[in-house]
Amino acid sequence: MHISLQWLREFVPYQGTVQDLADRLTMQGLEVEAILDPFESIAKIVVGHVLERVPHAESDHLSVCTVDVGQPDMLQIVCGAPNVAAGQKVPVATIGTTMPGGLEIKRAKLRGVESRGMICSERELGLSEDHAGIMVLPESFRPGQLLTEALGLEREVIEVSITPNRADCLSVLGIAREAALGFGLPLTMPTLNLREDASAGDAAKALRIDIADAELCPVYRARVLTGAKIGPSPDWMRYRLLAIGQRPISNIVDVTNYILMELGQPLHAFDRALLKGDVIRVAPATPDKEVGRSITTLDGQERKLLGSDLLIWDAERPVALAGVMGGANSSISETSTEVVLECAIFRPGTIRKTARRLALPSEASYRFERGVDQVGSLFALERAAQLMAEVSGARVYTGIAASEPKPWATREHGFRIDRCNALLGLELTPEFCRTTLTGLGCPVNDADPANWRVTSPSHRLDLEREVDLFEECGRVHGLDRIPAVLPKISKSLDSVQMRDTEFGFIQNLKAWAVGAGLREAVNYSFVGTEDLDRLNLPVEGRIKIANPLSEDQNVLRTEIAPGLLNNVRHNLAQGNACLRLFEVAKAFVADETSDTTARENSRLGLLVHGARHAQEWPWEQGEADYQDVKGLIENLLVHYRLTSAANPAQYVLEAAHPYLEPCVRVELPGKGGVKLLGRIGRVQPKIADGYHARKDIWLADMDADLLRELSRATTPAFRKLPVFPPSRRDVTVICPATMHAQAVENAIREIKPKLLESLALVAVYAPEDKADDSKGERNLTFRLTYRHAERTLVDKEVDKEHTKVLTGLPQKLPVRI
């Protein structure tokens, strides 16, 4: 948001420096990012007086001018403009001046005649698009005077970063309120002197306003003007708009932009002659019908509409995309004479969705998305109508055509000073709080000293609760002046409830991962199309970014793997080869049934690469493999109480996967059927090579949303610790090398030994000469733990149950004991 200091001073009598203003606004929460000089490029242009003009001897369109620029020597300048004449005051670029377009003025000869400068047009100065001739200045200007000074151009503009909750500051008025509050200055509103012409007509009779849904449009007002003459705006308005980055268009359109920047109220001007039926209707689009299925906006683009898009209609057709952009079929043109000036309030969420879906941001939608002052909109309408009449010569109809099905409801809040001081950790006085709240525009009723009643103004939509008022007092006092005090830490029921929220679960999940020795990776949700193609992921379901930061970030990730694999490449480039990474983030898949056209799913990604341990001694050496990542998943499932001896997770080999080979599905059986929790696997070597990995990359991709759902369904229960000793038996199974240990474990559980408490694989042995022989054998040693809950077991009981296992296994599987 660009704010002119000169414009600001029309509201507040601030006489300090622009730097002091910037510092104060920043400390009040409105960060000033830069102090700009909008006309720096023409700062060296001076006023010249053409003393003499004679035709060029060698050209029929060039003139040789003698110009006084306030220096002892007159300048001889060759000029090609047809309107240059003796006696004129003109802008002159002297030798050494660099023009806005980058042209440096040098001593030159044109057709043999020396030229020591350039007489400029408005286009060459960047003040307008007019290049029919040179810019002729008023006679009162003094030769040698700087042009910026003579024209009164704005030289000091601050660029303010406005947070989304401070929609009231998206205008000169809003920043002026903050300056008045910060420096204790009075605030003066522009003088309103609107003159209506009874002979023109009555606006309420000339135009009817219909609103289909009060929630979508609480109020819609319109002024009607006649006899307008469309043309350029006055210089003061054009230059002021240029100073804050707005392009002047015409007097009527410029007024709407002027009020938008001055008061923060978006307006729109219709050509009344192009409106049909003398009616304005505010209603959603009708995509199921021919009329209302699309609209061509002012930029000439046809926009396809949904039923959720809000439109402005005349009696027959849509004429504007409400709160976003006007329609081409009713816009102001050079031939317009009748004007309908719209001033309305729309529901922020509706405007935001439409502007985002159509990728059609505008200054109007930027403000409507955040909320506009409903009460102050009437003043904005009246001031705009007044300015339009002044700059175009139009006559204003009496009255206003209006409909307000949902009037503004006053909001009143309690304010407890003791509570305010306790929350902020300060000792603010009642006088300070009262002055601050009054300066914010909040009427204060302090009949009850312990609990004031404070009414928040219509322009401060963010003041919704008592604590918002506390924040304002702290902000004006100075958040930087609040002493640093260690807070008292206490547990409450609220902290317990937080665990059950999605945020609480994600925090707990991250805490588990850090505790398991993993480091968190944080990546952009944006990836490149090449990243997804490299992993052989399908094109269907990808969501392209309308305005990507770069080609490397032009789509939303459909899986969590691309970011983690890019982390591998980055770490390897930095010499870090021992990686234990995790990331908790969302994946996005296109879904037309969703309000946002995207389905989001929280994922947990785990990645291991390189040596199992970063240090050689005293740890066992070896490369990280499947067992490492599977062990992490097993630990995770135990952490959330999702598996037990009676209900273990199943690890099923998957036939094919786009980028993992081998790939194992992690499944959890339950009453509702088998749930797919995620997948574990090794990144295919060719793909891993693309990320400069020379060792295996093992990856796990888990469904975090499903983990949360399942963990919430579990009920913690107390179980007594076993008091009787266990009896353990080891059994070594000689099986084919291709047989999975999971198959043996499942077979033992199917035998169902009554006293079996737990079962674990404790050793694997394969002869070295047959380690790579798929037709060979290997030995798997399992440890079976037997225990009785109420007494000590005797060997006879254990042997009986263990014999069932020894005899049953060869019957179920091709193994030997």
Short mmCIF file of N, CA and C in Angstrom, two decimals, residues 74-170:
data_model
loop_
_atom_site.label_atom_id
_atom_site.label_comp_id
_atom_site.label_asym_id
_atom_site.label_seq_id
_atom_site.Cartn_x
_atom_site.Cartn_y
_atom_site.Cartn_z
N MET A 74 21.82 31.19 -22.29
CA MET A 74 20.61 30.63 -22.86
C MET A 74 20.97 29.32 -23.59
N LEU A 75 20.00 28.41 -23.63
CA LEU A 75 20.23 27.11 -24.28
C LEU A 75 19.60 27.12 -25.67
N GLN A 76 20.36 26.59 -26.63
CA GLN A 76 19.81 26.37 -27.98
C GLN A 76 19.36 24.91 -28.05
N ILE A 77 18.06 24.70 -28.29
CA ILE A 77 17.50 23.36 -28.30
C ILE A 77 16.72 23.16 -29.60
N VAL A 78 17.02 22.08 -30.30
CA VAL A 78 16.26 21.72 -31.50
C VAL A 78 15.09 20.86 -31.07
N CYS A 79 13.89 21.27 -31.48
CA CYS A 79 12.66 20.59 -31.03
C CYS A 79 11.80 20.22 -32.24
N GLY A 80 11.22 19.01 -32.20
CA GLY A 80 10.39 18.56 -33.32
C GLY A 80 8.91 18.65 -33.06
N ALA A 81 8.48 19.19 -31.90
CA ALA A 81 7.06 19.26 -31.58
C ALA A 81 6.37 20.35 -32.41
N PRO A 82 5.17 20.08 -32.91
CA PRO A 82 4.49 21.08 -33.74
C PRO A 82 3.93 22.25 -32.96
N ASN A 83 3.77 22.09 -31.63
CA ASN A 83 3.09 23.15 -30.87
C ASN A 83 4.05 24.05 -30.11
N VAL A 84 5.35 23.90 -30.29
CA VAL A 84 6.30 24.76 -29.58
C VAL A 84 6.21 26.17 -30.15
N ALA A 85 6.28 27.17 -29.24
CA ALA A 85 6.15 28.56 -29.69
C ALA A 85 6.89 29.46 -28.70
N ALA A 86 7.26 30.62 -29.17
CA ALA A 86 7.94 31.59 -28.31
C ALA A 86 6.99 32.06 -27.23
N GLY A 87 7.55 32.31 -26.06
CA GLY A 87 6.75 32.78 -24.93
C GLY A 87 6.22 31.68 -24.04
N GLN A 88 6.37 30.44 -24.45
CA GLN A 88 5.86 29.31 -23.65
C GLN A 88 6.79 28.99 -22.49
N LYS A 89 6.17 28.47 -21.39
CA LYS A 89 6.93 27.84 -20.32
C LYS A 89 6.83 26.33 -20.55
N VAL A 90 7.99 25.67 -20.58
CA VAL A 90 8.04 24.26 -20.96
C VAL A 90 8.99 23.50 -20.03
N PRO A 91 8.81 22.16 -19.91
CA PRO A 91 9.78 21.36 -19.15
C PRO A 91 11.00 21.07 -20.01
N VAL A 92 12.20 21.21 -19.43
CA VAL A 92 13.44 21.05 -20.18
C VAL A 92 14.34 20.06 -19.47
N ALA A 93 14.86 19.11 -20.22
CA ALA A 93 15.87 18.17 -19.72
C ALA A 93 17.22 18.68 -20.19
N THR A 94 18.05 19.12 -19.26
CA THR A 94 19.36 19.67 -19.62
C THR A 94 20.37 18.53 -19.83
N ILE A 95 21.55 18.90 -20.31
CA ILE A 95 22.59 17.91 -20.60
C ILE A 95 22.98 17.19 -19.31
N GLY A 96 23.08 15.86 -19.39
CA GLY A 96 23.41 15.04 -18.23
C GLY A 96 22.20 14.43 -17.55
N THR A 97 20.99 14.86 -17.94
CA THR A 97 19.77 14.32 -17.36
C THR A 97 19.44 12.96 -17.98
N THR A 98 19.02 12.02 -17.14
CA THR A 98 18.57 10.71 -17.62
C THR A 98 17.04 10.68 -17.57
N MET A 99 16.40 10.43 -18.69
CA MET A 99 14.95 10.45 -18.78
C MET A 99 14.35 9.17 -18.19
N PRO A 100 13.05 9.16 -17.86
CA PRO A 100 12.41 7.96 -17.30
C PRO A 100 12.60 6.71 -18.14
N GLY A 101 12.71 6.85 -19.44
CA GLY A 101 12.90 5.69 -20.30
C GLY A 101 14.34 5.22 -20.39
N GLY A 102 15.26 5.93 -19.72
CA GLY A 102 16.67 5.54 -19.74
C GLY A 102 17.53 6.35 -20.69
N LEU A 103 16.92 7.22 -21.50
CA LEU A 103 17.68 8.04 -22.44
C LEU A 103 18.48 9.11 -21.69
N GLU A 104 19.77 9.19 -21.97
CA GLU A 104 20.61 10.22 -21.35
C GLU A 104 20.76 11.38 -22.33
N ILE A 105 20.48 12.60 -21.84
CA ILE A 105 20.54 13.78 -22.70
C ILE A 105 22.00 14.22 -22.84
N LYS A 106 22.45 14.31 -24.09
CA LYS A 106 23.82 14.73 -24.37
C LYS A 106 23.82 15.87 -25.38
N ARG A 107 24.95 16.55 -25.46
CA ARG A 107 25.11 17.58 -26.50
C ARG A 107 25.07 16.87 -27.86
N ALA A 108 24.26 17.37 -28.78
CA ALA A 108 24.11 16.70 -30.08
C ALA A 108 23.91 17.72 -31.18
N LYS A 109 24.03 17.23 -32.42
CA LYS A 109 23.74 18.05 -33.60
C LYS A 109 22.62 17.39 -34.38
N LEU A 110 21.61 18.15 -34.69
CA LEU A 110 20.49 17.67 -35.46
C LEU A 110 20.42 18.45 -36.77
N ARG A 111 20.69 17.74 -37.86
CA ARG A 111 20.74 18.38 -39.18
C ARG A 111 21.71 19.56 -39.20
N GLY A 112 22.84 19.37 -38.49
CA GLY A 112 23.87 20.40 -38.51
C GLY A 112 23.72 21.49 -37.48
N VAL A 113 22.66 21.48 -36.69
CA VAL A 113 22.44 22.52 -35.69
C VAL A 113 22.63 21.93 -34.32
N GLU A 114 23.43 22.59 -33.46
CA GLU A 114 23.71 22.08 -32.12
C GLU A 114 22.46 22.18 -31.24
N SER A 115 22.23 21.13 -30.45
CA SER A 115 21.11 21.11 -29.51
C SER A 115 21.66 20.75 -28.14
N ARG A 116 21.33 21.57 -27.11
CA ARG A 116 21.90 21.40 -25.77
C ARG A 116 20.80 21.09 -24.75
N GLY A 117 19.94 20.16 -25.08
CA GLY A 117 18.87 19.78 -24.15
C GLY A 117 17.67 19.24 -24.91
N MET A 118 16.59 19.05 -24.20
CA MET A 118 15.37 18.54 -24.84
C MET A 118 14.15 19.14 -24.17
N ILE A 119 13.24 19.64 -24.97
CA ILE A 119 11.94 20.09 -24.47
C ILE A 119 11.01 18.89 -24.48
N CYS A 120 10.36 18.61 -23.35
CA CYS A 120 9.71 17.31 -23.14
C CYS A 120 8.18 17.38 -23.29
N SER A 121 7.65 16.23 -23.70
CA SER A 121 6.20 16.01 -23.70
C SER A 121 5.81 15.30 -22.41
N GLU A 122 4.51 15.23 -22.14
CA GLU A 122 4.04 14.55 -20.93
C GLU A 122 4.39 13.07 -20.97
N ARG A 123 4.33 12.46 -22.15
CA ARG A 123 4.65 11.04 -22.26
C ARG A 123 6.12 10.78 -21.95
N GLU A 124 6.99 11.68 -22.43
CA GLU A 124 8.42 11.51 -22.16
C GLU A 124 8.74 11.67 -20.68
N LEU A 125 7.90 12.41 -19.97
CA LEU A 125 8.08 12.60 -18.53
C LEU A 125 7.37 11.53 -17.71
N GLY A 126 6.59 10.68 -18.38
CA GLY A 126 5.84 9.65 -17.66
C GLY A 126 4.63 10.18 -16.93
N LEU A 127 4.12 11.37 -17.34
CA LEU A 127 2.98 11.97 -16.65
C LEU A 127 1.66 11.64 -17.32
N SER A 128 1.69 11.19 -18.55
CA SER A 128 0.48 10.76 -19.26
C SER A 128 0.92 10.08 -20.55
N GLU A 129 -0.04 9.67 -21.35
CA GLU A 129 0.26 9.05 -22.64
C GLU A 129 0.22 10.06 -23.79
N ASP A 130 0.04 11.32 -23.48
CA ASP A 130 -0.07 12.36 -24.50
C ASP A 130 1.31 12.67 -25.08
N HIS A 131 1.48 12.45 -26.37
CA HIS A 131 2.75 12.78 -27.03
C HIS A 131 2.51 13.53 -28.34
N ALA A 132 1.34 14.21 -28.41
CA ALA A 132 1.04 14.98 -29.62
C ALA A 132 1.92 16.21 -29.73
N GLY A 133 2.41 16.67 -28.60
CA GLY A 133 3.27 17.85 -28.60
C GLY A 133 3.94 17.98 -27.25
N ILE A 134 4.70 19.07 -27.10
CA ILE A 134 5.38 19.29 -25.83
C ILE A 134 4.36 19.68 -24.77
N MET A 135 4.78 19.57 -23.50
CA MET A 135 3.93 19.95 -22.37
C MET A 135 4.08 21.46 -22.15
N VAL A 136 2.98 22.15 -22.20
CA VAL A 136 3.01 23.61 -22.00
C VAL A 136 2.60 23.89 -20.55
N LEU A 137 3.44 24.64 -19.84
CA LEU A 137 3.25 24.89 -18.42
C LEU A 137 2.60 26.25 -18.19
N PRO A 138 2.03 26.47 -17.02
CA PRO A 138 1.42 27.77 -16.71
C PRO A 138 2.44 28.91 -16.77
N GLU A 139 1.96 30.10 -17.10
CA GLU A 139 2.83 31.27 -17.23
C GLU A 139 3.49 31.65 -15.92
N SER A 140 2.84 31.29 -14.80
CA SER A 140 3.35 31.71 -13.50
C SER A 140 4.63 30.98 -13.08
N PHE A 141 4.98 29.92 -13.78
CA PHE A 141 6.17 29.15 -13.40
C PHE A 141 7.43 29.96 -13.69
N ARG A 142 8.47 29.74 -12.86
CA ARG A 142 9.70 30.51 -12.95
C ARG A 142 10.77 29.71 -13.69
N PRO A 143 11.45 30.29 -14.66
CA PRO A 143 12.53 29.59 -15.37
C PRO A 143 13.60 29.12 -14.39
N GLY A 144 14.05 27.87 -14.59
CA GLY A 144 15.06 27.29 -13.71
C GLY A 144 14.48 26.56 -12.52
N GLN A 145 13.21 26.77 -12.26
CA GLN A 145 12.55 26.07 -11.14
C GLN A 145 12.42 24.58 -11.45
N LEU A 146 12.65 23.73 -10.45
CA LEU A 146 12.48 22.30 -10.67
C LEU A 146 11.02 22.02 -11.02
N LEU A 147 10.83 21.15 -12.02
CA LEU A 147 9.46 20.86 -12.47
C LEU A 147 8.63 20.21 -11.36
N THR A 148 9.25 19.30 -10.61
CA THR A 148 8.50 18.64 -9.54
C THR A 148 8.00 19.64 -8.50
N GLU A 149 8.83 20.66 -8.24
CA GLU A 149 8.44 21.69 -7.28
C GLU A 149 7.36 22.58 -7.85
N ALA A 150 7.50 22.95 -9.12
CA ALA A 150 6.53 23.84 -9.75
C ALA A 150 5.15 23.18 -9.85
N LEU A 151 5.11 21.88 -10.17
CA LEU A 151 3.84 21.18 -10.31
C LEU A 151 3.29 20.70 -8.96
N GLY A 152 4.10 20.83 -7.90
CA GLY A 152 3.66 20.35 -6.59
C GLY A 152 3.54 18.84 -6.53
N LEU A 153 4.44 18.15 -7.21
CA LEU A 153 4.37 16.68 -7.26
C LEU A 153 4.79 16.08 -5.92
N GLU A 154 4.20 14.93 -5.61
CA GLU A 154 4.49 14.23 -4.37
C GLU A 154 5.90 13.64 -4.44
N ARG A 155 6.75 13.98 -3.46
CA ARG A 155 8.13 13.49 -3.48
C ARG A 155 8.40 12.47 -2.39
N GLU A 156 7.46 12.31 -1.46
CA GLU A 156 7.67 11.37 -0.36
C GLU A 156 6.46 10.44 -0.25
N VAL A 157 6.68 9.17 -0.54
CA VAL A 157 5.63 8.15 -0.48
C VAL A 157 6.17 6.98 0.34
N ILE A 158 5.36 6.51 1.27
CA ILE A 158 5.77 5.35 2.06
C ILE A 158 5.04 4.11 1.57
N GLU A 159 5.76 3.00 1.54
CA GLU A 159 5.17 1.72 1.18
C GLU A 159 4.93 0.93 2.46
N VAL A 160 3.66 0.70 2.78
CA VAL A 160 3.28 0.09 4.05
C VAL A 160 2.78 -1.33 3.80
N SER A 161 3.27 -2.27 4.59
CA SER A 161 2.81 -3.66 4.52
C SER A 161 1.65 -3.83 5.48
N ILE A 162 0.48 -4.13 4.94
CA ILE A 162 -0.73 -4.22 5.74
C ILE A 162 -1.05 -5.69 6.02
N THR A 163 -1.21 -6.04 7.27
CA THR A 163 -1.58 -7.42 7.62
C THR A 163 -3.05 -7.65 7.26
N PRO A 164 -3.44 -8.91 7.01
CA PRO A 164 -4.81 -9.18 6.53
C PRO A 164 -5.93 -8.71 7.46
N ASN A 165 -5.65 -8.60 8.77
CA ASN A 165 -6.71 -8.20 9.69
C ASN A 165 -6.93 -6.69 9.72
N ARG A 166 -6.02 -5.91 9.12
CA ARG A 166 -6.14 -4.46 9.19
C ARG A 166 -6.63 -3.89 7.86
N ALA A 167 -7.81 -4.31 7.45
CA ALA A 167 -8.39 -3.80 6.21
C ALA A 167 -8.66 -2.31 6.31
N ASP A 168 -8.83 -1.78 7.52
CA ASP A 168 -9.12 -0.35 7.69
C ASP A 168 -7.94 0.51 7.28
N CYS A 169 -6.75 -0.07 7.17
CA CYS A 169 -5.56 0.71 6.82
C CYS A 169 -5.25 0.69 5.33
N LEU A 170 -6.14 0.14 4.53
CA LEU A 170 -5.90 0.09 3.09
C LEU A 170 -6.38 1.38 2.41
#
